[in-house]
Coordinates of C-alpha atoms in Angstrom, one line a residue:
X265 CA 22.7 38.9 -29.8
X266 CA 22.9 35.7 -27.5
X267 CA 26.8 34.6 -27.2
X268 CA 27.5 31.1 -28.7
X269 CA 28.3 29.8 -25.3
X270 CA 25.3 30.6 -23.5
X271 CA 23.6 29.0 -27.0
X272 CA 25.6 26.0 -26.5
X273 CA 25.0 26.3 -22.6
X274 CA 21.1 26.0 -23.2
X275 CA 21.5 22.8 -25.9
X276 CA 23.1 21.0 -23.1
X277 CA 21.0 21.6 -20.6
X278 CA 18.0 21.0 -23.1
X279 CA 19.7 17.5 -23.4
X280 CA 20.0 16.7 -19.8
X281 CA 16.6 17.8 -19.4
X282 CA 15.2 15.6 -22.0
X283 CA 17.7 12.8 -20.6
X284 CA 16.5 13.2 -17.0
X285 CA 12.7 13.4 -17.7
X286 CA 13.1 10.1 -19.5
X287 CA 14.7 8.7 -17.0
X288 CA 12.1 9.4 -14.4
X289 CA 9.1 8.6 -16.9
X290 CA 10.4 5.3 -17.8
X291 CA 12.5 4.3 -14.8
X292 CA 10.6 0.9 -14.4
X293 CA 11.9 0.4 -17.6
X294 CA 15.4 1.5 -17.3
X295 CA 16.8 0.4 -13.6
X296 CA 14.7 -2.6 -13.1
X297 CA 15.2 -5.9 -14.7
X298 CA 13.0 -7.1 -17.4
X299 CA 9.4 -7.9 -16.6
X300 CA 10.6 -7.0 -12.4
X301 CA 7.9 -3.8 -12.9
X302 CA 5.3 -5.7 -14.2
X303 CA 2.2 -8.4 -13.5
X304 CA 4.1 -11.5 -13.1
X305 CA 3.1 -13.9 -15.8
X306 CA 3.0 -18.0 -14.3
X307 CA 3.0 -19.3 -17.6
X308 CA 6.2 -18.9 -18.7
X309 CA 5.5 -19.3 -22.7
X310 CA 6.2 -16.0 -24.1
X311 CA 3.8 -16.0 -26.9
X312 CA 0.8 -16.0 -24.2
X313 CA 1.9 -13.2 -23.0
X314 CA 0.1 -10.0 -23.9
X315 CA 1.8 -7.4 -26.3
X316 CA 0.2 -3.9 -26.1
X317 CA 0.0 -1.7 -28.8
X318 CA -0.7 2.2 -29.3
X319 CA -3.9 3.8 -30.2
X320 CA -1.7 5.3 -33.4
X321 CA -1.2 3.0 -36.3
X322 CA 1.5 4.4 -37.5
X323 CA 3.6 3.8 -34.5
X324 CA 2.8 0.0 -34.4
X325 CA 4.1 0.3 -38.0
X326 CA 7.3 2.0 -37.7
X327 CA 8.3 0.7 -34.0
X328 CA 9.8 -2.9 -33.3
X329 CA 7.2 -4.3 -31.4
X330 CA 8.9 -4.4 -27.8
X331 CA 9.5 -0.5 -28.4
X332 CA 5.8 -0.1 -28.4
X333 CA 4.7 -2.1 -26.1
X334 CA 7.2 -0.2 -23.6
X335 CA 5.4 3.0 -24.6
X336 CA 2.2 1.6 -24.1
X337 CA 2.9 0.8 -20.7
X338 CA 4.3 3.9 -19.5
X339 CA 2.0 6.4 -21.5
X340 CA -1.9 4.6 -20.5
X341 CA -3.2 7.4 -23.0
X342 CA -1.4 6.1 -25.9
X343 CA -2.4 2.3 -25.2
X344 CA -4.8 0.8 -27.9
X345 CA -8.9 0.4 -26.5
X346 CA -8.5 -3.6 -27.5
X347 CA -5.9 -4.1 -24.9
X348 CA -7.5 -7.0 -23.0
X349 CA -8.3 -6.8 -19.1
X350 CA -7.7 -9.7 -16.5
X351 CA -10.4 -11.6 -15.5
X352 CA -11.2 -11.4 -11.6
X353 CA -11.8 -15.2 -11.9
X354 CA -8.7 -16.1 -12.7
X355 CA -6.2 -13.1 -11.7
X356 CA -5.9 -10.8 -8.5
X357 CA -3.6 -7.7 -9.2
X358 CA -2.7 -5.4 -6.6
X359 CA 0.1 -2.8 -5.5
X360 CA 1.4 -2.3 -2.3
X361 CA 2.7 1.3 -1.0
X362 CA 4.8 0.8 2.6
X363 CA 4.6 4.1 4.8
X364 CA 4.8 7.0 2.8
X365 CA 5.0 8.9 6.7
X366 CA 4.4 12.3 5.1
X367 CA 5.3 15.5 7.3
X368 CA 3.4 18.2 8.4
X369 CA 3.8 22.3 8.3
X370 CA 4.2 24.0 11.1
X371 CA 4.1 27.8 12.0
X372 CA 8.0 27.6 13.0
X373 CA 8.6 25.2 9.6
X374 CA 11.4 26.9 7.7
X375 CA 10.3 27.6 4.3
X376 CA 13.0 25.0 2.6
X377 CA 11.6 22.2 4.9
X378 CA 7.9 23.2 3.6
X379 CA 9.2 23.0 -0.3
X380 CA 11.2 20.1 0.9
X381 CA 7.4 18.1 1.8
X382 CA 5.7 20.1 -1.6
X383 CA 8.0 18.4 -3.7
X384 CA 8.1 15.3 -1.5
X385 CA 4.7 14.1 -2.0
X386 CA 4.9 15.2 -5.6
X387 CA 7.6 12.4 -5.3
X388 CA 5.7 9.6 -4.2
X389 CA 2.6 10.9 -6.2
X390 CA 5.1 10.5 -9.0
X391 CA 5.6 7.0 -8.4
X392 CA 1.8 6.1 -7.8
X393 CA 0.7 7.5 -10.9
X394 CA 3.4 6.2 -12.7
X395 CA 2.4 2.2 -11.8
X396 CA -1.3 3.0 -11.5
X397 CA -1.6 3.8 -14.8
X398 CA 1.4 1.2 -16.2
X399 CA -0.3 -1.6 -14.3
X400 CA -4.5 -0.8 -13.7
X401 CA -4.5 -2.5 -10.6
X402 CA -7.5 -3.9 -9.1
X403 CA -6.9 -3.2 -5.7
X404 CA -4.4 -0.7 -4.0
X405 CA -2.7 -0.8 -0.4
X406 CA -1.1 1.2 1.8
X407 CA 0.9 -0.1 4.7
X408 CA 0.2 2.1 7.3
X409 CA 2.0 4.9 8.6
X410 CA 0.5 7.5 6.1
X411 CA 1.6 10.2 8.2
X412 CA 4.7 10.9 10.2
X413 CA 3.0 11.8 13.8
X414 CA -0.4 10.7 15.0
X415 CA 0.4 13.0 17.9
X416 CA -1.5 16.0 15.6
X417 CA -4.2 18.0 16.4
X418 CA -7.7 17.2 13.8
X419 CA -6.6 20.4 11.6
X420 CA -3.3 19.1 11.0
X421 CA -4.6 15.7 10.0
X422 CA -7.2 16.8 8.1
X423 CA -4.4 18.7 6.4
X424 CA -2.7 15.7 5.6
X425 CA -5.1 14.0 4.8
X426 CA -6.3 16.1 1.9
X427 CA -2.6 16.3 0.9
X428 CA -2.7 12.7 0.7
X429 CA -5.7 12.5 -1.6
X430 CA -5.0 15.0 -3.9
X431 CA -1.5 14.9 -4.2
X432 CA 0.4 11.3 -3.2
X433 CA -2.8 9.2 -4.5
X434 CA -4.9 11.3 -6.7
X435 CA -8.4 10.0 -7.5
X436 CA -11.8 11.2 -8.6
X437 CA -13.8 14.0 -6.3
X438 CA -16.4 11.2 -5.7
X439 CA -14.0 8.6 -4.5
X440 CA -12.8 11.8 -1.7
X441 CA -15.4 13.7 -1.4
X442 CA -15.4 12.9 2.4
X443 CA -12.3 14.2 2.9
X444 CA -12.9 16.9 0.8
X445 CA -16.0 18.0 2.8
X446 CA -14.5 17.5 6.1
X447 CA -11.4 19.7 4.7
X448 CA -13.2 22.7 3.8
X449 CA -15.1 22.8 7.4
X450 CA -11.7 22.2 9.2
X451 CA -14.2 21.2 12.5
X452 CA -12.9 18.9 15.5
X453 CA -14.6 15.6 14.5
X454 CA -17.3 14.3 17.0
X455 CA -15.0 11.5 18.8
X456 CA -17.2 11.1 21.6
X457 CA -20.4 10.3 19.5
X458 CA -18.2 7.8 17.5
X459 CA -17.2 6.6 20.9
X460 CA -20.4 6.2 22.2
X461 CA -21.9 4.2 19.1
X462 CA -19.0 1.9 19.3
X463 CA -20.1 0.9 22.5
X464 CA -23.3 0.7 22.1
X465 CA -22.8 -1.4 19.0
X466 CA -23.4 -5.7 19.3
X467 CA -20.1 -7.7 18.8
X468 CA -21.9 -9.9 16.4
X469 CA -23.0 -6.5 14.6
X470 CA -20.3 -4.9 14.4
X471 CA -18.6 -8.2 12.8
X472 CA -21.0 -8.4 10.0
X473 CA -20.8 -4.7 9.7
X474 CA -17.2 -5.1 8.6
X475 CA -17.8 -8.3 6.4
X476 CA -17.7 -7.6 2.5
X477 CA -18.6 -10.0 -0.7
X478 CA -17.5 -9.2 -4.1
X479 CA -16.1 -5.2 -3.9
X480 CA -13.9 -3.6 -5.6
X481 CA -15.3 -0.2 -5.8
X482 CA -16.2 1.3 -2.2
X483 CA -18.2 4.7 -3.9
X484 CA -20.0 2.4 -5.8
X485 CA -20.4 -0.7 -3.9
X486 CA -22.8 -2.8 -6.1
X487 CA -20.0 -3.0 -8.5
X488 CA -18.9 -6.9 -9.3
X489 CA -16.4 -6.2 -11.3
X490 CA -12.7 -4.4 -11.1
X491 CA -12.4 -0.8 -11.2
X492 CA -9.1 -1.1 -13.0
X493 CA -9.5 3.2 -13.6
X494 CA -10.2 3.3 -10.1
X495 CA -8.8 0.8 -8.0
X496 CA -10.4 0.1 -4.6
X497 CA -8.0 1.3 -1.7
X498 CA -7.3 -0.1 1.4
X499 CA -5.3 1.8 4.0
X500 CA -3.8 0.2 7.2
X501 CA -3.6 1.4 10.7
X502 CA 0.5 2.7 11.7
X503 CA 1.5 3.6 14.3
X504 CA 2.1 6.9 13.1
X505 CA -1.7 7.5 12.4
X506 CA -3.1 5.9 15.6
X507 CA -0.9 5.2 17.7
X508 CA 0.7 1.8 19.4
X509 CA -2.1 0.3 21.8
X510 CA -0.2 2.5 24.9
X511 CA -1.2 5.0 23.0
X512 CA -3.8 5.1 20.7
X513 CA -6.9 7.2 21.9
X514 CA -11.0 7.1 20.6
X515 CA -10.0 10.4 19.0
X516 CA -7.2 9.1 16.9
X517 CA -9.6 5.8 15.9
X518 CA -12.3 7.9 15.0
X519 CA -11.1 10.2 13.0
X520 CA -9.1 7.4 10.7
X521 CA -12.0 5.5 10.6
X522 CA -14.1 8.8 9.0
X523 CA -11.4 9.6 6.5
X524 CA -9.5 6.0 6.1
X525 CA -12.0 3.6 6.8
X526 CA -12.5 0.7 8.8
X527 CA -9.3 -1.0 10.8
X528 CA -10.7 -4.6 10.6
X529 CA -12.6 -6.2 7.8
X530 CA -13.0 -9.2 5.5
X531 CA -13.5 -9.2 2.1
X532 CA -14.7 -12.5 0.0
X533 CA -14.3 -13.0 -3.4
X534 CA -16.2 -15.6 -5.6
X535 CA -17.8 -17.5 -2.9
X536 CA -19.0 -20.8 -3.2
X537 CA -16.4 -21.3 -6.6
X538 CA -13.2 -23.1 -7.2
X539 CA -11.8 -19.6 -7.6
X540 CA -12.9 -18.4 -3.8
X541 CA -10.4 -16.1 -2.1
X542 CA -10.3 -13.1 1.1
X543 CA -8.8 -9.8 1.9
X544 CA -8.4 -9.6 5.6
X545 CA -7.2 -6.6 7.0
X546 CA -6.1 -6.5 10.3
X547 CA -5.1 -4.0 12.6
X548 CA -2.3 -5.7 14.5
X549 CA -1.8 -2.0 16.5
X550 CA -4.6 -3.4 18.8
X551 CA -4.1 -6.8 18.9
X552 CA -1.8 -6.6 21.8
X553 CA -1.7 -4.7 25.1
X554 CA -1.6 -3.3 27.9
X555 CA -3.4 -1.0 26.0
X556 CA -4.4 3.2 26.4
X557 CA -8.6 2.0 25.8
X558 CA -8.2 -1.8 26.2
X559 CA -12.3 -1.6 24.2
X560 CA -10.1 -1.5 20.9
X561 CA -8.3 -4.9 22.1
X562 CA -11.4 -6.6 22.9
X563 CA -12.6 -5.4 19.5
X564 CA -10.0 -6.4 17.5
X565 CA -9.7 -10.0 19.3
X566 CA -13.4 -10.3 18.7
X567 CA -12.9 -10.0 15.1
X568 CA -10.8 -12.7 15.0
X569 CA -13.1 -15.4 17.4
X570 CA -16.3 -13.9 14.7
X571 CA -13.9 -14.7 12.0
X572 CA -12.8 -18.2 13.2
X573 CA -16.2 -19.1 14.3
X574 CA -18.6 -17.7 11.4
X575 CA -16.2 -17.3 8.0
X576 CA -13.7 -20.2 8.3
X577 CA -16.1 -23.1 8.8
X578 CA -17.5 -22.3 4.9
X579 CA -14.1 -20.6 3.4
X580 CA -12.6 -22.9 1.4
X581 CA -10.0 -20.9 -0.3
X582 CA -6.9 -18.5 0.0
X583 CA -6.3 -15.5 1.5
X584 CA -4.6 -12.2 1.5
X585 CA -3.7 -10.6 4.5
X586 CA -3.1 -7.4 5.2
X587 CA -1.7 -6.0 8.3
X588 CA 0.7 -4.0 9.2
X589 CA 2.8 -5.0 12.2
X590 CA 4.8 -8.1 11.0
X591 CA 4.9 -11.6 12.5
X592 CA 7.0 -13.1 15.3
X593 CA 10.2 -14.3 13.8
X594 CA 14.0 -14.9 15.8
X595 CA 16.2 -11.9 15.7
X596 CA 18.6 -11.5 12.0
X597 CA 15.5 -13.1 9.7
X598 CA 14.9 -9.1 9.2
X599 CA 16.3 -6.0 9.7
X600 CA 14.3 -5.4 12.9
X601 CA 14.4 -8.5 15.5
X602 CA 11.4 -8.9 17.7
X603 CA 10.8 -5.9 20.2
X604 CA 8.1 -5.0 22.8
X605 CA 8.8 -1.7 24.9
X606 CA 6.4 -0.8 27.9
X607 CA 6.1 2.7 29.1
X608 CA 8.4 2.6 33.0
X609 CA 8.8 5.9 35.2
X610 CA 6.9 7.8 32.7
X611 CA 6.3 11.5 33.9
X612 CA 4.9 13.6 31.8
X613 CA 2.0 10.9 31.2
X614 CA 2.0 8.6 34.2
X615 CA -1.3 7.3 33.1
X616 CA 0.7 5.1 30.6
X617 CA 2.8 3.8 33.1
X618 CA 2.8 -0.7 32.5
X619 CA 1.3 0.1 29.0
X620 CA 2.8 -0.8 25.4
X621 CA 4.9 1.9 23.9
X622 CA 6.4 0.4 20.8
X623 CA 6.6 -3.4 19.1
X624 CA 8.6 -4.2 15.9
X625 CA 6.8 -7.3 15.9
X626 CA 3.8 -9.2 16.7
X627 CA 4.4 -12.2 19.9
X628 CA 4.7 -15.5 19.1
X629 CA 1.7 -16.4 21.0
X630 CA -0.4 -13.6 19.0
X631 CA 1.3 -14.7 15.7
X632 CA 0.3 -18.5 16.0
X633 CA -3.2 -17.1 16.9
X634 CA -3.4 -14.8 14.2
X635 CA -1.7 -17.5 11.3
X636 CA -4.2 -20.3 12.8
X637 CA -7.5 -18.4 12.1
X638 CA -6.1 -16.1 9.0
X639 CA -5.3 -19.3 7.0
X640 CA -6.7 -21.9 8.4
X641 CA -7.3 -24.0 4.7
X642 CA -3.5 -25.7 4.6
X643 CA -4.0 -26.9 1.3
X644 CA -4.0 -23.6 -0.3
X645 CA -1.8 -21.0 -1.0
X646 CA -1.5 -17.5 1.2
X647 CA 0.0 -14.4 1.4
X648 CA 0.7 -11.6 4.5
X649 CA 2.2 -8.0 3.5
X650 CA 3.4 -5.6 6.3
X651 CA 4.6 -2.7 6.7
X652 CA 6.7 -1.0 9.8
X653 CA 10.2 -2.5 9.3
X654 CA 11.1 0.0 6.1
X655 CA 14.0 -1.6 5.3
X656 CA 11.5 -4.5 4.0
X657 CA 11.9 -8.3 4.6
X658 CA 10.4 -11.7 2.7
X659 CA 10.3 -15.1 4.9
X660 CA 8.2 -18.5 4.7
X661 CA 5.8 -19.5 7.7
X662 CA 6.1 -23.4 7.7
X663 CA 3.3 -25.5 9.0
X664 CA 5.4 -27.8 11.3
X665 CA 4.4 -29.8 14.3
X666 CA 1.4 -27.9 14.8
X667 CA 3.7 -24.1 14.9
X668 CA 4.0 -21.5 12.4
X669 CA 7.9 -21.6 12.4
X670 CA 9.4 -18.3 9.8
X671 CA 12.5 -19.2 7.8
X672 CA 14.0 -17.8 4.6
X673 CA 12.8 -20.9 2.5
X674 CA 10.0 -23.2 2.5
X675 CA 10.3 -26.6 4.5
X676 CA 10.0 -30.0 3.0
X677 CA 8.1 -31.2 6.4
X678 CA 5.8 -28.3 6.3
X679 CA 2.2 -29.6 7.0
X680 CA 0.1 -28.1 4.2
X681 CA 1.1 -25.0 2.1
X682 CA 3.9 -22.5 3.8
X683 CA 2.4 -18.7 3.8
X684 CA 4.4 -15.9 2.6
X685 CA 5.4 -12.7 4.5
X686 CA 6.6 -9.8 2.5
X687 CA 7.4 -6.9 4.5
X688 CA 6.5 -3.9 2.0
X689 CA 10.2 -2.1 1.8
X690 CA 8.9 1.9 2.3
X691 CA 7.8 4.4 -0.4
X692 CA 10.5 6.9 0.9
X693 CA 13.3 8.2 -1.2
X694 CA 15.6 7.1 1.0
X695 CA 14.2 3.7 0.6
X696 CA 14.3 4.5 -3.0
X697 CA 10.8 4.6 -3.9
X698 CA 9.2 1.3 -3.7
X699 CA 5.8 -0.1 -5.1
X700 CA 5.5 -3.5 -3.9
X701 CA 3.6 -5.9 -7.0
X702 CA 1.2 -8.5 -6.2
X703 CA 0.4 -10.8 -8.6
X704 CA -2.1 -14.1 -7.9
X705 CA -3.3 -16.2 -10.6
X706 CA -5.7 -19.3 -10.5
X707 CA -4.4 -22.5 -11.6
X708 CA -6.9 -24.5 -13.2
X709 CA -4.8 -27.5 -12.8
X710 CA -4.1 -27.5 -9.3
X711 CA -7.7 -25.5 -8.9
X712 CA -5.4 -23.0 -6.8
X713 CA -4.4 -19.4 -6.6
X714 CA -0.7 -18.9 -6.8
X715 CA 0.8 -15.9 -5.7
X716 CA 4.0 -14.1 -7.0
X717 CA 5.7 -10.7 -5.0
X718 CA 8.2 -8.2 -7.0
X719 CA 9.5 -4.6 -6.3
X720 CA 9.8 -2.1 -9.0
X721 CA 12.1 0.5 -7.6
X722 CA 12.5 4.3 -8.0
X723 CA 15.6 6.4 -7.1
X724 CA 16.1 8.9 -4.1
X725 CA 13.9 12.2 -4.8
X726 CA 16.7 13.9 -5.5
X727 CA 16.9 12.5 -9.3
X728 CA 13.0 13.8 -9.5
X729 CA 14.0 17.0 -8.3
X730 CA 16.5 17.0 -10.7
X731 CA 14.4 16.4 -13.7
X732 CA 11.6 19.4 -12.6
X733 CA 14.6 22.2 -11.6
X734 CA 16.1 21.6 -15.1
X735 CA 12.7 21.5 -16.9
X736 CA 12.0 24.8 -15.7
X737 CA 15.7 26.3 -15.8
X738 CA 15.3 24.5 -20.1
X739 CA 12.1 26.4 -20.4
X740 CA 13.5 29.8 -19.1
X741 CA 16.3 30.2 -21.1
X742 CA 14.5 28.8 -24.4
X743 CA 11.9 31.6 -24.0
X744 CA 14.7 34.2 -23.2
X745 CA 17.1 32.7 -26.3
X746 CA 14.1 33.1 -28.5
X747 CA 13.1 36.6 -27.3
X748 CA 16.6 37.8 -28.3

């Protein structure tokens, strides 16, 4: 016979549990303002905007409509087959993850630490999953830093990596089947033949080699259309996966390059139409030296002359660009004021000695280059998300006097359109679990995209942990209470 208090003991806890899974299954919902977790809607009549509905008719019966549309967005197996999908025409939708900087095992890892990272990228795969399938995002960023260290040896990244793929952002074997395959061998990757091919390659080749029109599905590349079940994922070069220039070596570019992809590209969208926009992605850790291999400086600058001299003169539209460095701004517009460290009296590597160590941001000079060939249409709209500074940060670059000048609001005397910088605040916990919303939308009247930026926060992992220890401490003593 169970006593009456440890009966009443088990209710309790049954209701917390219930409480605290709520809580973390609808959180966008419950400690964000209205509409702050969702696609940002430009027209501002309400009865334009889209109400979902369930797949169950009795629940669009019995439920006030707001109720179901709620569960409809957190529960994508419930949501009625009619609900309509954006048209890539007219809307770009996008999330944006800021450095999830997941840690590693080691042999001398204490065994809390190690349950400490199981349950942490359980975490952030929580939060992924939870806005994937809320949202169905076409396209899917993260900021750089992935991982903690690039100072790992290939086993350890490839570790990571598969962690990363499985766990943090979850997706179907064919869309990771490379890292998959390169997991189970667990080899040393060939560096030096990536090196050597590199090299070898043309500039004007390797340019058009990382120019794209129309994707949205890299497995399946002749796809026109969004992969809203599958969104197409772009990952940025950190600092923590390659390295700042000082550092980074062919070793740590190849192997992000086999598992992550490319670390410069363009992407065009609806060429030659009123609706014409880009994706650039930029890696701004080799934009400025002295670097380690000063080959990934020239490559990276190249990119930018091939992109100013062959893509601007027939782009007529906006662009996104991704990057993940921030621009120059004066010290106290963000958290982190502009910083460039050089390696001095350097022992233990002396071959580093002169060479850059670590940047919080871009220089001016590298900034006005990078703003005057990213966007150079002044007439339309633009947008720049970084990572690096985790503490996040959101400022105007005004067009003034022939400078990109950053402020905290637009300027009446800016030449053209003022571009955007959001600063994606991190993933982390202690950050408390960020996904960063993009929203642009085409406006027929203007015949311009329009961009809009939101956060839809999370809590510290500790609430998460909260909700699984309970689960299973519920499920225990329910089996035991009905045994006896």
């Amino acid at each position: 016979m169970i006593p009456k208090a440890i009966r009443t003991f088990v209710n309790v806890l049954t209701i917390v549990t219930l409480a605290l899974n709520v809580f973390v299954y609808f959180y966008p919902d419950i400690i964000n303002k209205s509409n702050q977790c969702d696609w940002h809607q430009f027209n501002s009549n309400p009865s334009d905007h889209q109400i979902l509905k369930t797949n169950l008719g009795f629940l669009n019966t019995l439920l006030p409509s707001n109720i179901v549309h709620k569960l409809a967005l957190n529960f994508a197996t419930l949501r009625s087959s009619e609900t309509k999908q954006p048209s890539p025409l007219e809307s770009i939708h996008m999330l944006t993850f800021g450095d999830p900087q997941i840690n590693g095992n080691w042999p001398s890892t204490k065994y809390i630490k190690r349950l400490d990272n199981y349950g942490n990228d359980y975490y952030l795969g929580h939060i992924y999953n939870t806005m994937k399938n809320r949202l169905n995002p076409s396209h899917v960023a993260v900021m750089g830093d992935l991982f903690s260290s690039q100072w790992i040896f290939d086993s350890e990244f490839y570790n990571r990596t598969y962690r990363f793929v499985e766990r943090l952002f979850p997706r179907p074997l064919e869309y990771k089947q490379t890292v998959i395959d390169t997991y189970k061998k667990h080899e040393n990757y060939d560096w030096q033949g990536w090196l050597a091919q590199e090299r070898d390659m043309d500039p004007m080749a390797r340019f058009k080699s990382r120019v794209y029109n129309d994707v949205y599905d890299w497995t399946y590349p002749d796809r026109k259309t969004p992969n809203f079940q599958n969104p197409l994922f772009i990952n940025l070069t950190g600092n923590h996966d390659i390295g700042y220039s000082g550092d980074a070596t062919w070793q740590h570019m190849a192997r992000f390059h086999l598992l992550f992809g490319q670390n410069n590209y363009v992407i065009n969208y609806n060429q030659g139409t009123p609706q014409e926009w880009r994706l650039v992605v930029l890696d701004s850790l080799t934009l400025e030296g002295p670097a380690l291999q000063e080959e990934f400086i020239t490559y990276t600058q190249s990119f930018l002359d091939h992109l100013r001299d062959i893509e601007n003169p027939k782009f007529k539209g906006a662009t996104i660009l991704l990057t993940h460095i921030p621009m120059y701004k004066i010290a106290g517009l963000c958290h982190d004021g502009p910083e460039h460290i050089y390696y001095e009296n350097y022992e233990r590597e002396p071959y580093k000695n002169g060479k850059l160590r670590s940047q919080n941001h871009l220089s001016y000079e590298t900034t006005q280059r990078v703003l005057d060939i990213v966007f150079p249409n002044h007439d339309q709209n633009g947008i720049i998300l970084t990572g690096h500074d985790h503490e996040g940060c959101d400022d105007w670059y005004n067009y003034i006097n022939g400078e990109w000048v950053a402020s905290k609001q637009k300027s009446e005397t800016t030449e053209g359109k003022p571009i955007r910088e959001i600063v994606v605040r991190a993933m982390m916990g202690e950050f408390e679990g960020q996904t960063g919303i993009v929203t642009g939308e085409f406006n027929n009247t203007e015949n311009k995209w329009q961009f809009e930026f939101s956060y839809c926060s999370f809590v510290i992992q500790h609430w998460w942990w909260a909700s699984k220890i309970t689960l299973f401490a519920t499920i225990l003593f329910q089996s035991i209470i009905r045994l006896f």
